[in-house]
Amino acid sequence: MGFKIAIDGPAGAGKSTMAKAIASKLNYIYIDTGAMYRAMALFLIRNGIDSLEEEKISRKCQEADITIQHVNGEQIVYLNEENVNTLIRTEQVGNMASASSVNRDVRQKLVELQRKLAETDDVVMDGRDIGTQVLPDADLKIYLTADPEVRAKRRYAELLEKGMDADFEKIKADIVERDHRDMTREISPLKKAKDAILLDTSEFEIEQSIASILGLYEACLKNKNKE
Ligand code: DC
């Protein structure tokens, strides 16, 4: 059994930036579970399915074969053997991922895959339900958050940097809507696990957040060695 770090939190809190950096420093495997929900969302969009068509989603999601591979520390997501890494980063796919991830069958399928991936290796896994559902026994759980305005600014900058079109007010509205849906859904809503450490990065630069998490990791390791 490897060492497991779970990072949960709302959209744009910096989970993937943190998780990637921590995994690279510790030589752990980084698993971005949001990318799996996004690949599933892309599959559903391509099949002309609407986010409200629950039954169709339940049936169709069984036909999506989602796998991941790691190349030079980068996670590559395959949807029925097609590399969809760049295709899943749009706001449309993100919104559909939030909407379709409320579906029980979608979650069951992806949670199974996520648990399998974490079985043997040291991992840093980020998402919404990692500390509460996917890896309830994780060695270190972080709940990463930031003010919605700050998160919207970060998402906006990220999209501009990628050369994509972006409308700040629309991004902010999407973030607020996505938070609400992710936090209030019936199955595995986004919430802080009881034993997770809350880290608010609103006032932090990236390097400060990374240093905080590494500090928590060191402390956790020391405690574990004492046991
Ligand atoms: O982290 P992200 O923005 O790539 O995630 C996209 C959506 O996927 C998010 O709004 C909710 C869903 N998701 C989830 O329900 N559970 C996870 N563990 C990860 C993501």
PDB file of C-alpha atoms and ligand atoms in Angstrom:
ATOM      1  CA  MET A   1       0.000   0.000   0.000  1.00  0.00           C
ATOM      2  CA  GLY A   2       1.347   3.383  -0.950  1.00  0.00           C
ATOM      3  CA  PHE A   3       1.014   6.773   0.721  1.00  0.00           C
ATOM      4  CA  LYS A   4      -2.172   8.545  -0.356  1.00  0.00           C
ATOM      5  CA  ILE A   5      -2.761  12.287  -0.482  1.00  0.00           C
ATOM      6  CA  ALA A   6      -6.316  13.474  -1.202  1.00  0.00           C
ATOM      7  CA  ILE A   7      -6.954  17.049  -2.348  1.00  0.00           C
ATOM      8  CA  ASP A   8     -10.564  18.187  -2.659  1.00  0.00           C
ATOM      9  CA  GLY A   9     -12.152  21.565  -3.187  1.00  0.00           C
ATOM     10  CA  PRO A  10     -14.256  23.743  -5.480  1.00  0.00           C
ATOM     11  CA  ALA A  11     -13.494  24.661  -9.110  1.00  0.00           C
ATOM     12  CA  GLY A  12     -10.472  26.902  -9.578  1.00  0.00           C
ATOM     13  CA  ALA A  13      -9.117  26.534  -6.030  1.00  0.00           C
ATOM     14  CA  GLY A  14      -5.776  25.432  -7.486  1.00  0.00           C
ATOM     15  CA  LYS A  15      -6.161  21.722  -6.793  1.00  0.00           C
ATOM     16  CA  SER A  16      -4.530  20.483  -9.973  1.00  0.00           C
ATOM     17  CA  THR A  17      -1.677  23.003  -9.816  1.00  0.00           C
ATOM     18  CA  MET A  18      -0.968  21.972  -6.215  1.00  0.00           C
ATOM     19  CA  ALA A  19      -1.439  18.257  -6.772  1.00  0.00           C
ATOM     20  CA  LYS A  20       0.827  18.268  -9.829  1.00  0.00           C
ATOM     21  CA  ALA A  21       3.583  20.180  -8.040  1.00  0.00           C
ATOM     22  CA  ILE A  22       3.414  18.000  -4.919  1.00  0.00           C
ATOM     23  CA  ALA A  23       3.421  14.791  -6.969  1.00  0.00           C
ATOM     24  CA  SER A  24       6.427  15.961  -8.932  1.00  0.00           C
ATOM     25  CA  LYS A  25       8.377  16.975  -5.772  1.00  0.00           C
ATOM     26  CA  LEU A  26       7.611  13.689  -4.000  1.00  0.00           C
ATOM     27  CA  ASN A  27       7.822  11.532  -7.109  1.00  0.00           C
ATOM     28  CA  TYR A  28       4.237  10.375  -6.579  1.00  0.00           C
ATOM     29  CA  ILE A  29       1.675   9.649  -9.266  1.00  0.00           C
ATOM     30  CA  TYR A  30      -0.781  12.477  -9.870  1.00  0.00           C
ATOM     31  CA  ILE A  31      -4.358  11.446 -10.573  1.00  0.00           C
ATOM     32  CA  ASP A  32      -6.729  14.159 -11.798  1.00  0.00           C
ATOM     33  CA  THR A  33     -10.215  12.692 -11.296  1.00  0.00           C
ATOM     34  CA  GLY A  34     -11.953  15.767 -12.745  1.00  0.00           C
ATOM     35  CA  ALA A  35     -10.356  14.873 -16.089  1.00  0.00           C
ATOM     36  CA  MET A  36     -12.178  11.536 -15.997  1.00  0.00           C
ATOM     37  CA  TYR A  37     -15.551  13.229 -15.407  1.00  0.00           C
ATOM     38  CA  ARG A  38     -14.652  15.630 -18.219  1.00  0.00           C
ATOM     39  CA  ALA A  39     -13.828  12.752 -20.612  1.00  0.00           C
ATOM     40  CA  MET A  40     -17.188  11.196 -19.767  1.00  0.00           C
ATOM     41  CA  ALA A  41     -18.885  14.560 -20.366  1.00  0.00           C
ATOM     42  CA  LEU A  42     -17.203  14.875 -23.768  1.00  0.00           C
ATOM     43  CA  PHE A  43     -18.468  11.397 -24.656  1.00  0.00           C
ATOM     44  CA  LEU A  44     -22.034  12.366 -23.676  1.00  0.00           C
ATOM     45  CA  ILE A  45     -21.885  15.685 -25.585  1.00  0.00           C
ATOM     46  CA  ARG A  46     -20.623  13.884 -28.677  1.00  0.00           C
ATOM     47  CA  ASN A  47     -23.554  11.506 -28.412  1.00  0.00           C
ATOM     48  CA  GLY A  48     -25.994  14.402 -28.328  1.00  0.00           C
ATOM     49  CA  ILE A  49     -27.123  13.684 -24.772  1.00  0.00           C
ATOM     50  CA  ASP A  50     -28.467  16.511 -22.636  1.00  0.00           C
ATOM     51  CA  SER A  51     -27.398  16.909 -19.011  1.00  0.00           C
ATOM     52  CA  LEU A  52     -31.004  16.353 -17.875  1.00  0.00           C
ATOM     53  CA  GLU A  53     -31.439  12.983 -19.634  1.00  0.00           C
ATOM     54  CA  GLU A  54     -30.672  10.828 -16.583  1.00  0.00           C
ATOM     55  CA  GLU A  55     -31.650   7.468 -18.039  1.00  0.00           C
ATOM     56  CA  LYS A  56     -29.773   7.994 -21.273  1.00  0.00           C
ATOM     57  CA  ILE A  57     -26.689   9.049 -19.319  1.00  0.00           C
ATOM     58  CA  SER A  58     -26.920   5.917 -17.152  1.00  0.00           C
ATOM     59  CA  ARG A  59     -27.114   3.686 -20.222  1.00  0.00           C
ATOM     60  CA  LYS A  60     -24.635   5.460 -22.469  1.00  0.00           C
ATOM     61  CA  CYS A  61     -21.904   5.939 -19.859  1.00  0.00           C
ATOM     62  CA  GLN A  62     -21.347   2.176 -19.884  1.00  0.00           C
ATOM     63  CA  GLU A  63     -19.999   2.501 -23.451  1.00  0.00           C
ATOM     64  CA  ALA A  64     -17.270   4.964 -22.511  1.00  0.00           C
ATOM     65  CA  ASP A  65     -13.969   3.291 -21.841  1.00  0.00           C
ATOM     66  CA  ILE A  66     -11.901   5.813 -19.897  1.00  0.00           C
ATOM     67  CA  THR A  67      -8.283   5.016 -19.103  1.00  0.00           C
ATOM     68  CA  ILE A  68      -5.272   7.055 -18.095  1.00  0.00           C
ATOM     69  CA  GLN A  69      -1.572   6.831 -18.687  1.00  0.00           C
ATOM     70  CA  HIS A  70       1.334   8.808 -17.290  1.00  0.00           C
ATOM     71  CA  VAL A  71       4.004  10.156 -19.603  1.00  0.00           C
ATOM     72  CA  ASN A  72       6.796  12.231 -18.004  1.00  0.00           C
ATOM     73  CA  GLY A  73       4.570  12.935 -15.000  1.00  0.00           C
ATOM     74  CA  GLU A  74       1.752  14.188 -17.218  1.00  0.00           C
ATOM     75  CA  GLN A  75      -1.601  12.412 -17.041  1.00  0.00           C
ATOM     76  CA  ILE A  76      -3.089  11.512 -20.408  1.00  0.00           C
ATOM     77  CA  VAL A  77      -6.776  10.627 -20.543  1.00  0.00           C
ATOM     78  CA  TYR A  78      -8.054   8.272 -23.201  1.00  0.00           C
ATOM     79  CA  LEU A  79     -11.684   8.031 -24.208  1.00  0.00           C
ATOM     80  CA  ASN A  80     -12.231   4.816 -26.157  1.00  0.00           C
ATOM     81  CA  GLU A  81      -8.512   4.869 -26.970  1.00  0.00           C
ATOM     82  CA  GLU A  82      -8.482   8.491 -28.212  1.00  0.00           C
ATOM     83  CA  ASN A  83      -6.237  10.970 -26.377  1.00  0.00           C
ATOM     84  CA  VAL A  84      -8.721  13.674 -25.291  1.00  0.00           C
ATOM     85  CA  ASN A  85      -6.420  15.725 -23.013  1.00  0.00           C
ATOM     86  CA  THR A  86      -6.832  19.021 -24.833  1.00  0.00           C
ATOM     87  CA  LEU A  87     -10.481  18.516 -25.839  1.00  0.00           C
ATOM     88  CA  ILE A  88     -11.732  18.267 -22.242  1.00  0.00           C
ATOM     89  CA  ARG A  89     -10.459  21.673 -21.059  1.00  0.00           C
ATOM     90  CA  THR A  90     -13.289  23.837 -22.378  1.00  0.00           C
ATOM     91  CA  GLU A  91     -15.927  25.527 -20.188  1.00  0.00           C
ATOM     92  CA  GLN A  92     -18.661  23.624 -22.063  1.00  0.00           C
ATOM     93  CA  VAL A  93     -17.119  20.267 -21.113  1.00  0.00           C
ATOM     94  CA  GLY A  94     -16.485  21.469 -17.527  1.00  0.00           C
ATOM     95  CA  ASN A  95     -20.112  22.472 -17.095  1.00  0.00           C
ATOM     96  CA  MET A  96     -21.356  19.194 -18.576  1.00  0.00           C
ATOM     97  CA  ALA A  97     -18.936  17.292 -16.291  1.00  0.00           C
ATOM     98  CA  SER A  98     -20.436  19.033 -13.266  1.00  0.00           C
ATOM     99  CA  ALA A  99     -23.973  18.271 -14.484  1.00  0.00           C
ATOM    100  CA  SER A 100     -23.417  14.641 -15.502  1.00  0.00           C
ATOM    101  CA  SER A 101     -21.337  13.781 -12.430  1.00  0.00           C
ATOM    102  CA  VAL A 102     -24.536  13.865 -10.346  1.00  0.00           C
ATOM    103  CA  ASN A 103     -25.456  10.569 -12.047  1.00  0.00           C
ATOM    104  CA  ARG A 104     -25.032   7.471  -9.852  1.00  0.00           C
ATOM    105  CA  ASP A 105     -23.863   5.188 -12.695  1.00  0.00           C
ATOM    106  CA  VAL A 106     -21.284   7.688 -13.936  1.00  0.00           C
ATOM    107  CA  ARG A 107     -19.882   8.029 -10.407  1.00  0.00           C
ATOM    108  CA  GLN A 108     -19.861   4.307  -9.730  1.00  0.00           C
ATOM    109  CA  LYS A 109     -17.898   3.593 -12.884  1.00  0.00           C
ATOM    110  CA  LEU A 110     -15.310   6.324 -12.334  1.00  0.00           C
ATOM    111  CA  VAL A 111     -14.853   5.810  -8.576  1.00  0.00           C
ATOM    112  CA  GLU A 112     -14.078   2.143  -9.247  1.00  0.00           C
ATOM    113  CA  LEU A 113     -11.403   3.132 -11.738  1.00  0.00           C
ATOM    114  CA  GLN A 114      -9.947   5.741  -9.350  1.00  0.00           C
ATOM    115  CA  ARG A 115      -9.677   3.281  -6.458  1.00  0.00           C
ATOM    116  CA  LYS A 116      -7.935   0.766  -8.703  1.00  0.00           C
ATOM    117  CA  LEU A 117      -5.399   3.371  -9.804  1.00  0.00           C
ATOM    118  CA  ALA A 118      -4.532   4.175  -6.180  1.00  0.00           C
ATOM    119  CA  GLU A 119      -4.242   0.577  -5.049  1.00  0.00           C
ATOM    120  CA  THR A 120      -0.514   0.075  -5.280  1.00  0.00           C
ATOM    121  CA  ASP A 121       1.276   3.383  -5.872  1.00  0.00           C
ATOM    122  CA  ASP A 122       2.008   6.519  -3.866  1.00  0.00           C
ATOM    123  CA  VAL A 123      -0.554   8.960  -5.218  1.00  0.00           C
ATOM    124  CA  VAL A 124      -1.785  12.523  -5.041  1.00  0.00           C
ATOM    125  CA  MET A 125      -5.406  12.458  -6.179  1.00  0.00           C
ATOM    126  CA  ASP A 126      -7.564  15.548  -6.611  1.00  0.00           C
ATOM    127  CA  GLY A 127     -11.306  15.962  -7.065  1.00  0.00           C
ATOM    128  CA  ARG A 128     -14.449  16.591  -5.044  1.00  0.00           C
ATOM    129  CA  ASP A 129     -15.040  13.344  -3.128  1.00  0.00           C
ATOM    130  CA  ILE A 130     -11.558  11.876  -2.740  1.00  0.00           C
ATOM    131  CA  GLY A 131     -11.260  12.341   1.031  1.00  0.00           C
ATOM    132  CA  THR A 132     -14.894  11.455   1.684  1.00  0.00           C
ATOM    133  CA  GLN A 133     -15.593   8.589  -0.774  1.00  0.00           C
ATOM    134  CA  VAL A 134     -12.827   7.483  -3.081  1.00  0.00           C
ATOM    135  CA  LEU A 135      -9.977   7.218  -0.560  1.00  0.00           C
ATOM    136  CA  PRO A 136     -11.553   7.613   2.893  1.00  0.00           C
ATOM    137  CA  ASP A 137      -8.364   6.127   4.414  1.00  0.00           C
ATOM    138  CA  ALA A 138      -6.011   8.585   2.696  1.00  0.00           C
ATOM    139  CA  ASP A 139      -2.947   9.414   4.815  1.00  0.00           C
ATOM    140  CA  LEU A 140      -3.263  13.162   4.242  1.00  0.00           C
ATOM    141  CA  LYS A 141      -6.435  15.012   3.279  1.00  0.00           C
ATOM    142  CA  ILE A 142      -6.455  18.629   2.194  1.00  0.00           C
ATOM    143  CA  TYR A 143      -9.547  20.732   1.498  1.00  0.00           C
ATOM    144  CA  LEU A 144      -8.331  23.521  -0.745  1.00  0.00           C
ATOM    145  CA  THR A 145     -10.472  26.573  -1.228  1.00  0.00           C
ATOM    146  CA  ALA A 146     -10.365  30.268  -2.158  1.00  0.00           C
ATOM    147  CA  ASP A 147     -12.776  33.146  -2.531  1.00  0.00           C
ATOM    148  CA  PRO A 148     -14.999  32.713  -5.674  1.00  0.00           C
ATOM    149  CA  GLU A 149     -13.782  36.053  -7.105  1.00  0.00           C
ATOM    150  CA  VAL A 150     -10.153  34.918  -6.780  1.00  0.00           C
ATOM    151  CA  ARG A 151     -10.947  31.533  -8.293  1.00  0.00           C
ATOM    152  CA  ALA A 152     -12.721  33.147 -11.254  1.00  0.00           C
ATOM    153  CA  LYS A 153      -9.695  35.427 -11.821  1.00  0.00           C
ATOM    154  CA  ARG A 154      -7.359  32.429 -11.827  1.00  0.00           C
ATOM    155  CA  ARG A 155      -9.546  30.480 -14.268  1.00  0.00           C
ATOM    156  CA  TYR A 156      -9.795  33.540 -16.520  1.00  0.00           C
ATOM    157  CA  ALA A 157      -6.020  34.003 -16.577  1.00  0.00           C
ATOM    158  CA  GLU A 158      -5.523  30.297 -17.257  1.00  0.00           C
ATOM    159  CA  LEU A 159      -7.837  30.370 -20.277  1.00  0.00           C
ATOM    160  CA  LEU A 160      -6.238  33.522 -21.688  1.00  0.00           C
ATOM    161  CA  GLU A 161      -2.823  31.957 -21.279  1.00  0.00           C
ATOM    162  CA  LYS A 162      -3.982  28.983 -23.321  1.00  0.00           C
ATOM    163  CA  GLY A 163      -5.094  31.414 -26.025  1.00  0.00           C
ATOM    164  CA  MET A 164      -8.773  30.610 -25.470  1.00  0.00           C
ATOM    165  CA  ASP A 165     -11.660  33.078 -25.541  1.00  0.00           C
ATOM    166  CA  ALA A 166     -12.825  34.050 -22.061  1.00  0.00           C
ATOM    167  CA  ASP A 167     -15.521  36.235 -20.517  1.00  0.00           C
ATOM    168  CA  PHE A 168     -14.755  37.005 -16.856  1.00  0.00           C
ATOM    169  CA  GLU A 169     -18.366  37.571 -15.700  1.00  0.00           C
ATOM    170  CA  LYS A 170     -19.515  34.358 -17.384  1.00  0.00           C
ATOM    171  CA  ILE A 171     -16.671  32.390 -15.776  1.00  0.00           C
ATOM    172  CA  LYS A 172     -17.562  33.779 -12.351  1.00  0.00           C
ATOM    173  CA  ALA A 173     -21.241  32.909 -12.803  1.00  0.00           C
ATOM    174  CA  ASP A 174     -20.299  29.393 -13.974  1.00  0.00           C
ATOM    175  CA  ILE A 175     -18.056  28.892 -10.934  1.00  0.00           C
ATOM    176  CA  VAL A 176     -20.812  29.912  -8.530  1.00  0.00           C
ATOM    177  CA  GLU A 177     -23.319  27.650 -10.302  1.00  0.00           C
ATOM    178  CA  ARG A 178     -20.856  24.748 -10.427  1.00  0.00           C
ATOM    179  CA  ASP A 179     -20.013  25.101  -6.706  1.00  0.00           C
ATOM    180  CA  HIS A 180     -23.689  25.052  -5.849  1.00  0.00           C
ATOM    181  CA  ARG A 181     -24.373  21.938  -7.931  1.00  0.00           C
ATOM    182  CA  ASP A 182     -21.243  20.082  -6.751  1.00  0.00           C
ATOM    183  CA  MET A 183     -22.004  20.879  -3.094  1.00  0.00           C
ATOM    184  CA  THR A 184     -25.717  20.125  -3.088  1.00  0.00           C
ATOM    185  CA  ARG A 185     -25.951  16.998  -5.243  1.00  0.00           C
ATOM    186  CA  GLU A 186     -27.363  13.903  -3.608  1.00  0.00           C
ATOM    187  CA  ILE A 187     -24.495  11.490  -4.202  1.00  0.00           C
ATOM    188  CA  SER A 188     -21.029  12.301  -2.870  1.00  0.00           C
ATOM    189  CA  PRO A 189     -21.398  16.086  -2.726  1.00  0.00           C
ATOM    190  CA  LEU A 190     -18.307  18.234  -2.393  1.00  0.00           C
ATOM    191  CA  LYS A 191     -17.628  18.717   1.288  1.00  0.00           C
ATOM    192  CA  LYS A 192     -14.672  18.805   3.603  1.00  0.00           C
ATOM    193  CA  ALA A 193     -13.944  15.377   5.110  1.00  0.00           C
ATOM    194  CA  LYS A 194     -13.960  15.549   8.919  1.00  0.00           C
ATOM    195  CA  ASP A 195     -10.259  14.733   9.047  1.00  0.00           C
ATOM    196  CA  ALA A 196      -9.238  17.012   6.153  1.00  0.00           C
ATOM    197  CA  ILE A 197      -7.140  20.117   6.729  1.00  0.00           C
ATOM    198  CA  LEU A 198      -8.703  23.314   5.383  1.00  0.00           C
ATOM    199  CA  LEU A 199      -6.380  25.496   3.332  1.00  0.00           C
ATOM    200  CA  ASP A 200      -7.706  28.823   2.038  1.00  0.00           C
ATOM    201  CA  THR A 201      -5.372  30.072  -0.690  1.00  0.00           C
ATOM    202  CA  SER A 202      -7.158  33.382  -1.464  1.00  0.00           C
ATOM    203  CA  GLU A 203      -4.180  35.391  -0.216  1.00  0.00           C
ATOM    204  CA  PHE A 204      -1.487  32.906  -1.237  1.00  0.00           C
ATOM    205  CA  GLU A 205       0.857  32.804  -4.182  1.00  0.00           C
ATOM    206  CA  ILE A 206       1.258  29.329  -5.711  1.00  0.00           C
ATOM    207  CA  GLU A 207       4.648  28.739  -4.055  1.00  0.00           C
ATOM    208  CA  GLN A 208       3.240  29.512  -0.587  1.00  0.00           C
ATOM    209  CA  SER A 209       0.412  27.020  -1.060  1.00  0.00           C
ATOM    210  CA  ILE A 210       2.815  24.325  -2.235  1.00  0.00           C
ATOM    211  CA  ALA A 211       5.099  24.971   0.748  1.00  0.00           C
ATOM    212  CA  SER A 212       2.120  24.731   3.140  1.00  0.00           C
ATOM    213  CA  ILE A 213       1.045  21.383   1.746  1.00  0.00           C
ATOM    214  CA  LEU A 214       4.610  20.029   1.809  1.00  0.00           C
ATOM    215  CA  GLY A 215       4.841  21.149   5.449  1.00  0.00           C
ATOM    216  CA  LEU A 216       1.639  19.261   6.253  1.00  0.00           C
ATOM    217  CA  TYR A 217       3.008  16.225   4.444  1.00  0.00           C
ATOM    218  CA  GLU A 218       6.243  16.260   6.471  1.00  0.00           C
ATOM    219  CA  ALA A 219       4.286  16.543   9.711  1.00  0.00           C
ATOM    220  CA  CYS A 220       2.006  13.709   8.664  1.00  0.00           C
ATOM    221  CA  LEU A 221       4.978  11.504   7.791  1.00  0.00           C
ATOM    222  CA  LYS A 222       6.618  12.186  11.176  1.00  0.00           C
ATOM    223  CA  ASN A 223       3.403  11.245  12.968  1.00  0.00           C
ATOM    224  CA  LYS A 224       3.076   8.076  10.951  1.00  0.00           C
ATOM    225  CA  ASN A 225       6.643   7.037  11.762  1.00  0.00           C
ATOM    226  CA  LYS A 226       5.950   7.543  15.465  1.00  0.00           C
ATOM    227  CA  GLU A 227       3.005   5.139  15.366  1.00  0.00           C
TER     228      GLU A 227
HETATM  229  O1   DC B   1     -11.998  19.587 -11.270  1.00  0.00           O
HETATM  230  P1   DC B   1     -12.713  19.789 -12.577  1.00  0.00           P
HETATM  231  O2   DC B   1     -13.194  21.184 -12.795  1.00  0.00           O
HETATM  232  O3   DC B   1     -11.904  19.275 -13.740  1.00  0.00           O
HETATM  233  O4   DC B   1     -14.019  18.841 -12.488  1.00  0.00           O
HETATM  234  C1   DC B   1     -15.071  18.897 -13.426  1.00  0.00           C
HETATM  235  C2   DC B   1     -16.372  18.428 -12.773  1.00  0.00           C
HETATM  236  O5   DC B   1     -16.317  17.028 -12.494  1.00  0.00           O
HETATM  237  C3   DC B   1     -16.705  19.081 -11.425  1.00  0.00           C
HETATM  238  O6   DC B   1     -17.463  20.267 -11.575  1.00  0.00           O
HETATM  239  C4   DC B   1     -17.487  18.017 -10.687  1.00  0.00           C
HETATM  240  C5   DC B   1     -17.011  16.725 -11.287  1.00  0.00           C
HETATM  241  N1   DC B   1     -16.117  15.977 -10.392  1.00  0.00           N
HETATM  242  C6   DC B   1     -16.717  15.177  -9.446  1.00  0.00           C
HETATM  243  O7   DC B   1     -17.936  15.155  -9.330  1.00  0.00           O
HETATM  244  N2   DC B   1     -15.947  14.414  -8.629  1.00  0.00           N
HETATM  245  C7   DC B   1     -14.606  14.426  -8.723  1.00  0.00           C
HETATM  246  N3   DC B   1     -13.877  13.641  -7.925  1.00  0.00           N
HETATM  247  C8   DC B   1     -13.981  15.270  -9.667  1.00  0.00           C
HETATM  248  C9   DC B   1     -14.770  16.049 -10.491  1.00  0.00           C
END
